[in-house]
Amino acid sequence: GFAEKSGLIAPEVHRVLEACDAAGVPASMTMLGNGVFACGEAAERVLSGFGEVYRLRVARRGAYIIEMKP
């Protein structure tokens, strides 16, 4: 994919992506920083071996205003 062809993957990110690939976990890197995002049931198990994992979900409704400041 683009990430590999760009030559921008840090070695530690490459190791995480290889582990995800070996486990059949769809994953890619973030465009800034050394971050990886992945999805699926096995993602947290695979990623936890490399550091802290944050679990997020997609909102069921569209964007909305949380707070308005003057």
PDB file of C-alpha atoms in Angstrom:
ATOM      1  CA  GLY A   1       0.000   0.000   0.000  1.00  0.00           C
ATOM      2  CA  PHE A   2       0.842   3.668   0.113  1.00  0.00           C
ATOM      3  CA  ALA A   3       2.518   3.444   3.513  1.00  0.00           C
ATOM      4  CA  GLU A   4       5.065   0.902   2.301  1.00  0.00           C
ATOM      5  CA  LYS A   5       5.721   2.630  -1.009  1.00  0.00           C
ATOM      6  CA  SER A   6       6.225   6.015   0.658  1.00  0.00           C
ATOM      7  CA  GLY A   7       9.220   4.814   2.658  1.00  0.00           C
ATOM      8  CA  LEU A   8       7.870   6.629   5.723  1.00  0.00           C
ATOM      9  CA  ILE A   9       7.323   3.608   7.959  1.00  0.00           C
ATOM     10  CA  ALA A  10       9.550   3.621  11.047  1.00  0.00           C
ATOM     11  CA  PRO A  11      11.059   0.207  11.890  1.00  0.00           C
ATOM     12  CA  GLU A  12       8.985  -0.146  15.082  1.00  0.00           C
ATOM     13  CA  VAL A  13       5.770   0.630  13.183  1.00  0.00           C
ATOM     14  CA  HIS A  14       6.756  -1.874  10.510  1.00  0.00           C
ATOM     15  CA  ARG A  15       7.103  -4.594  13.189  1.00  0.00           C
ATOM     16  CA  VAL A  16       3.605  -3.840  14.496  1.00  0.00           C
ATOM     17  CA  LEU A  17       2.122  -3.932  10.991  1.00  0.00           C
ATOM     18  CA  GLU A  18       3.863  -7.245  10.281  1.00  0.00           C
ATOM     19  CA  ALA A  19       2.432  -8.739  13.494  1.00  0.00           C
ATOM     20  CA  CYS A  20      -1.049  -7.546  12.542  1.00  0.00           C
ATOM     21  CA  ASP A  21      -0.653  -8.992   9.058  1.00  0.00           C
ATOM     22  CA  ALA A  22       0.493 -12.350  10.461  1.00  0.00           C
ATOM     23  CA  ALA A  23      -2.590 -12.444  12.714  1.00  0.00           C
ATOM     24  CA  GLY A  24      -4.965 -11.452   9.908  1.00  0.00           C
ATOM     25  CA  VAL A  25      -5.709  -8.097  11.540  1.00  0.00           C
ATOM     26  CA  PRO A  26      -6.371  -5.230   9.088  1.00  0.00           C
ATOM     27  CA  ALA A  27      -4.071  -2.359  10.112  1.00  0.00           C
ATOM     28  CA  SER A  28      -2.285   0.712   8.819  1.00  0.00           C
ATOM     29  CA  MET A  29      -0.176   3.548  10.172  1.00  0.00           C
ATOM     30  CA  THR A  30      -1.250   7.035  11.138  1.00  0.00           C
ATOM     31  CA  MET A  31       0.046   9.810   8.921  1.00  0.00           C
ATOM     32  CA  LEU A  32       1.684  11.678  11.816  1.00  0.00           C
ATOM     33  CA  GLY A  33       3.681  10.054  14.584  1.00  0.00           C
ATOM     34  CA  ASN A  34       4.439   6.405  15.096  1.00  0.00           C
ATOM     35  CA  GLY A  35       0.867   5.215  15.472  1.00  0.00           C
ATOM     36  CA  VAL A  36      -1.000   2.212  14.146  1.00  0.00           C
ATOM     37  CA  PHE A  37      -4.741   1.724  13.846  1.00  0.00           C
ATOM     38  CA  ALA A  38      -6.395  -1.641  13.394  1.00  0.00           C
ATOM     39  CA  CYS A  39      -9.814  -3.222  13.532  1.00  0.00           C
ATOM     40  CA  GLY A  40     -11.328  -6.563  14.359  1.00  0.00           C
ATOM     41  CA  GLU A  41     -11.669  -8.843  17.340  1.00  0.00           C
ATOM     42  CA  ALA A  42      -7.971  -9.788  17.489  1.00  0.00           C
ATOM     43  CA  ALA A  43      -6.618  -6.236  17.086  1.00  0.00           C
ATOM     44  CA  GLU A  44      -6.355  -5.408  20.790  1.00  0.00           C
ATOM     45  CA  ARG A  45      -4.625  -8.709  21.567  1.00  0.00           C
ATOM     46  CA  VAL A  46      -2.005  -8.179  18.855  1.00  0.00           C
ATOM     47  CA  LEU A  47      -1.425  -4.481  19.530  1.00  0.00           C
ATOM     48  CA  SER A  48      -1.158  -4.844  23.317  1.00  0.00           C
ATOM     49  CA  GLY A  49       2.168  -6.629  22.865  1.00  0.00           C
ATOM     50  CA  PHE A  50       3.652  -3.384  21.542  1.00  0.00           C
ATOM     51  CA  GLY A  51       2.303  -0.772  23.942  1.00  0.00           C
ATOM     52  CA  GLU A  52      -0.815   0.959  25.179  1.00  0.00           C
ATOM     53  CA  VAL A  53      -4.000   0.306  23.210  1.00  0.00           C
ATOM     54  CA  TYR A  54      -6.942   2.694  22.923  1.00  0.00           C
ATOM     55  CA  ARG A  55     -10.272   1.233  21.880  1.00  0.00           C
ATOM     56  CA  LEU A  56     -12.450   3.568  19.835  1.00  0.00           C
ATOM     57  CA  ARG A  57     -15.698   3.183  17.988  1.00  0.00           C
ATOM     58  CA  VAL A  58     -17.378   4.995  15.155  1.00  0.00           C
ATOM     59  CA  ALA A  59     -20.297   7.179  16.191  1.00  0.00           C
ATOM     60  CA  ARG A  60     -23.677   5.989  14.993  1.00  0.00           C
ATOM     61  CA  ARG A  61     -24.764   9.542  14.217  1.00  0.00           C
ATOM     62  CA  GLY A  62     -23.057  12.273  12.258  1.00  0.00           C
ATOM     63  CA  ALA A  63     -21.093  15.241  13.519  1.00  0.00           C
ATOM     64  CA  TYR A  64     -22.746  17.518  16.053  1.00  0.00           C
ATOM     65  CA  ILE A  65     -21.794  20.500  18.216  1.00  0.00           C
ATOM     66  CA  ILE A  66     -20.599  19.535  21.670  1.00  0.00           C
ATOM     67  CA  GLU A  67     -19.952  23.022  23.005  1.00  0.00           C
ATOM     68  CA  MET A  68     -20.145  26.600  21.723  1.00  0.00           C
ATOM     69  CA  LYS A  69     -17.896  29.312  23.105  1.00  0.00           C
ATOM     70  CA  PRO A  70     -18.434  33.041  22.531  1.00  0.00           C
TER      71      PRO A  70
END
